[in-house]
PDB file of C-alpha atoms in Angstrom:
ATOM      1  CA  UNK A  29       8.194  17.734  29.263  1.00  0.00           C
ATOM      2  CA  UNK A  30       7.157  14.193  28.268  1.00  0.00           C
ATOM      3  CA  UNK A  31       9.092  12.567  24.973  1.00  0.00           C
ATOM      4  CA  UNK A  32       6.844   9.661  23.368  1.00  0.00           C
ATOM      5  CA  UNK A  33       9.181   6.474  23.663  1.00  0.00           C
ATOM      6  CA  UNK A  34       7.496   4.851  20.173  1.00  0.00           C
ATOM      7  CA  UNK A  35       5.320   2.099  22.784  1.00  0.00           C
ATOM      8  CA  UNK A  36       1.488   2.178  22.763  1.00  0.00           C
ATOM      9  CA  UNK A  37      -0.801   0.593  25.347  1.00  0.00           C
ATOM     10  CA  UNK A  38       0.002   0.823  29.025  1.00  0.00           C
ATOM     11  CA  UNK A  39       3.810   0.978  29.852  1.00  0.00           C
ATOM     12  CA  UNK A  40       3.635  -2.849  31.097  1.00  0.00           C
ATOM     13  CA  UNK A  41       3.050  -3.975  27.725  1.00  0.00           C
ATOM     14  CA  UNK A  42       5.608  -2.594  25.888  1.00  0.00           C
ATOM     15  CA  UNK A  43       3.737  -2.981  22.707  1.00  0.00           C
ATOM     16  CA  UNK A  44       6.284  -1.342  19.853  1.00  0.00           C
ATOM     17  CA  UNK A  45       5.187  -1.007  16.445  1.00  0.00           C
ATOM     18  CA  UNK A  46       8.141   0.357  14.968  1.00  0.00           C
ATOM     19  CA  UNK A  47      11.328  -0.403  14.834  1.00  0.00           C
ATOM     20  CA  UNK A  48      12.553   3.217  15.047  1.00  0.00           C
ATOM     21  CA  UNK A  49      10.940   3.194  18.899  1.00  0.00           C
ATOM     22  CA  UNK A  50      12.417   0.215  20.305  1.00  0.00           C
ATOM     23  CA  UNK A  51      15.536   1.482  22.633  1.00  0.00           C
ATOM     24  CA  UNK A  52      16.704  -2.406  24.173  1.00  0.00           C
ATOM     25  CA  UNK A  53      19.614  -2.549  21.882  1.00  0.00           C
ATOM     26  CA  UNK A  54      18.705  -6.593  22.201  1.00  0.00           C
ATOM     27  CA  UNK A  55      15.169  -6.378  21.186  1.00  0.00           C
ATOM     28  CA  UNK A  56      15.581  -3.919  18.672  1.00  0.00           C
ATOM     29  CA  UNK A  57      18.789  -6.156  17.075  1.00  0.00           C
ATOM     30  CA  UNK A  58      16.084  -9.141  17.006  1.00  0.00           C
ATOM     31  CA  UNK A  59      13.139  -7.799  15.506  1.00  0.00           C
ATOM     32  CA  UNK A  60      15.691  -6.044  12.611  1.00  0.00           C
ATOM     33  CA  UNK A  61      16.828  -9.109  11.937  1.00  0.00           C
ATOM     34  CA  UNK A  62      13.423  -9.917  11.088  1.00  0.00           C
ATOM     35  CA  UNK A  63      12.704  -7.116   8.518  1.00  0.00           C
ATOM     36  CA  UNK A  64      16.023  -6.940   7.257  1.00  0.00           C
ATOM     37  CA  UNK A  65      15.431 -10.286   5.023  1.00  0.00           C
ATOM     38  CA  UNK A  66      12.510  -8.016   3.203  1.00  0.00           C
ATOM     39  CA  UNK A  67      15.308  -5.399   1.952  1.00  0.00           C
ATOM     40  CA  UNK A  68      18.427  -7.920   0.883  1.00  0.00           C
ATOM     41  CA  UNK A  69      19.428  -7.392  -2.687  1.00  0.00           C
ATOM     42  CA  UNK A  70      17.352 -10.556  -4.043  1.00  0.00           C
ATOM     43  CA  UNK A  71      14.161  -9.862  -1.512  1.00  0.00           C
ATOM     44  CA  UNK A  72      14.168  -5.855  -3.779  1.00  0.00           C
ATOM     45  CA  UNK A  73      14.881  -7.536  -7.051  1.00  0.00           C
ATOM     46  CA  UNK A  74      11.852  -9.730  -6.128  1.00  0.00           C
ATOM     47  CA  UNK A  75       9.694  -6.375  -5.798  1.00  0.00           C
ATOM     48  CA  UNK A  76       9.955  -4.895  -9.356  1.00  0.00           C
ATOM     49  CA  UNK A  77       7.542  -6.807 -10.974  1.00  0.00           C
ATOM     50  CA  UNK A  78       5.529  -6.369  -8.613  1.00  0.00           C
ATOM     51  CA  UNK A  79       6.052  -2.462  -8.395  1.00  0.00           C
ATOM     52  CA  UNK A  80       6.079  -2.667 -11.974  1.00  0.00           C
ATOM     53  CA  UNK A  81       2.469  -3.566 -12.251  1.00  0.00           C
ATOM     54  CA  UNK A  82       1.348  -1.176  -9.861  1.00  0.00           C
ATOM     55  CA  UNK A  83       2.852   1.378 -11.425  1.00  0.00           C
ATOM     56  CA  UNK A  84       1.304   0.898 -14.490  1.00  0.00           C
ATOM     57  CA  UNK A  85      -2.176   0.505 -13.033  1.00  0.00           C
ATOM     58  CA  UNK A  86      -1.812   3.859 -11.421  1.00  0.00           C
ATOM     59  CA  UNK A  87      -0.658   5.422 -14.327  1.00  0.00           C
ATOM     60  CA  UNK A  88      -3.344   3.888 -16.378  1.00  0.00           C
ATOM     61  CA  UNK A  89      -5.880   5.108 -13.672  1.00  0.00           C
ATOM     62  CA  UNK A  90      -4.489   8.884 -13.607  1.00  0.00           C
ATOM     63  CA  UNK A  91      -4.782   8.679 -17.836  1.00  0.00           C
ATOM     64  CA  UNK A  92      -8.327   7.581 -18.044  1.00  0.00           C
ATOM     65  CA  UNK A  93      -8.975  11.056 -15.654  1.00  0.00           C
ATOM     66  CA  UNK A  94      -7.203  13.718 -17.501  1.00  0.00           C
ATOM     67  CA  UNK A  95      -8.229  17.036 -17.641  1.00  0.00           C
ATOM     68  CA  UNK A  96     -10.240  15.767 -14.420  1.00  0.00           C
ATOM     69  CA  UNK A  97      -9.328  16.624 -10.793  1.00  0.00           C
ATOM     70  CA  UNK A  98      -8.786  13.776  -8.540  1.00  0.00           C
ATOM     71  CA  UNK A  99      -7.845  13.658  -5.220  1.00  0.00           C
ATOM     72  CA  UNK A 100      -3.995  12.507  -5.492  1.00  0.00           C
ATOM     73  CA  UNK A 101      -3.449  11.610  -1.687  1.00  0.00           C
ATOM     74  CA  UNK A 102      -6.474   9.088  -2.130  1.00  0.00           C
ATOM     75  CA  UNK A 103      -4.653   7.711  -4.630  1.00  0.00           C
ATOM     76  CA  UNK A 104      -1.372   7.593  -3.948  1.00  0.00           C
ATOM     77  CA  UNK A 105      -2.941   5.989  -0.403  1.00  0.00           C
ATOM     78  CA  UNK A 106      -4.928   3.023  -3.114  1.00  0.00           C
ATOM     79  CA  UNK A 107      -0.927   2.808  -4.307  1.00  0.00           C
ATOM     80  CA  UNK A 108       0.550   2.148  -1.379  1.00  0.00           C
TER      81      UNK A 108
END
């Protein structure tokens, strides 16, 4: 049986697009590197306003439909 190593395209590429499928302990080091600045303390203080807002806005969104049905995965996919 055939396990899927996380690359897409032709096995010459080696086109990864996450960081979970990347086995070179070198290459996977380097590109963490690169999304670890996005989860330092500071970089997720930085995100609550942010979050904040959307928050609200979905909340607001859901109370303007109650009693209604709505499609939750639809929105929760506008939310993220």
């Amino acid at each position: 049986a055939q396990v899927w190593d996380g690359q897409f395209g032709e096995p010459e590429q080696k086109i990864f697009r996450s960081l979970v499928g990347i086995r070179d302990p070198q290459k996977h080091a380097q590109v963490r590197r690169v999304w670890a600045r996005g989860f330092t303390p500071e970089a997720l203080r930085s995100y609550h306003p942010i979050l904040n807002k959307r928050v609200s806005n979905l909340i607001s969104h859901f109370d303007a439909r109650v009693g209604q049905k709505l499609d939750l995965s639809k929105w929760i996919s506008y939310f993220t």
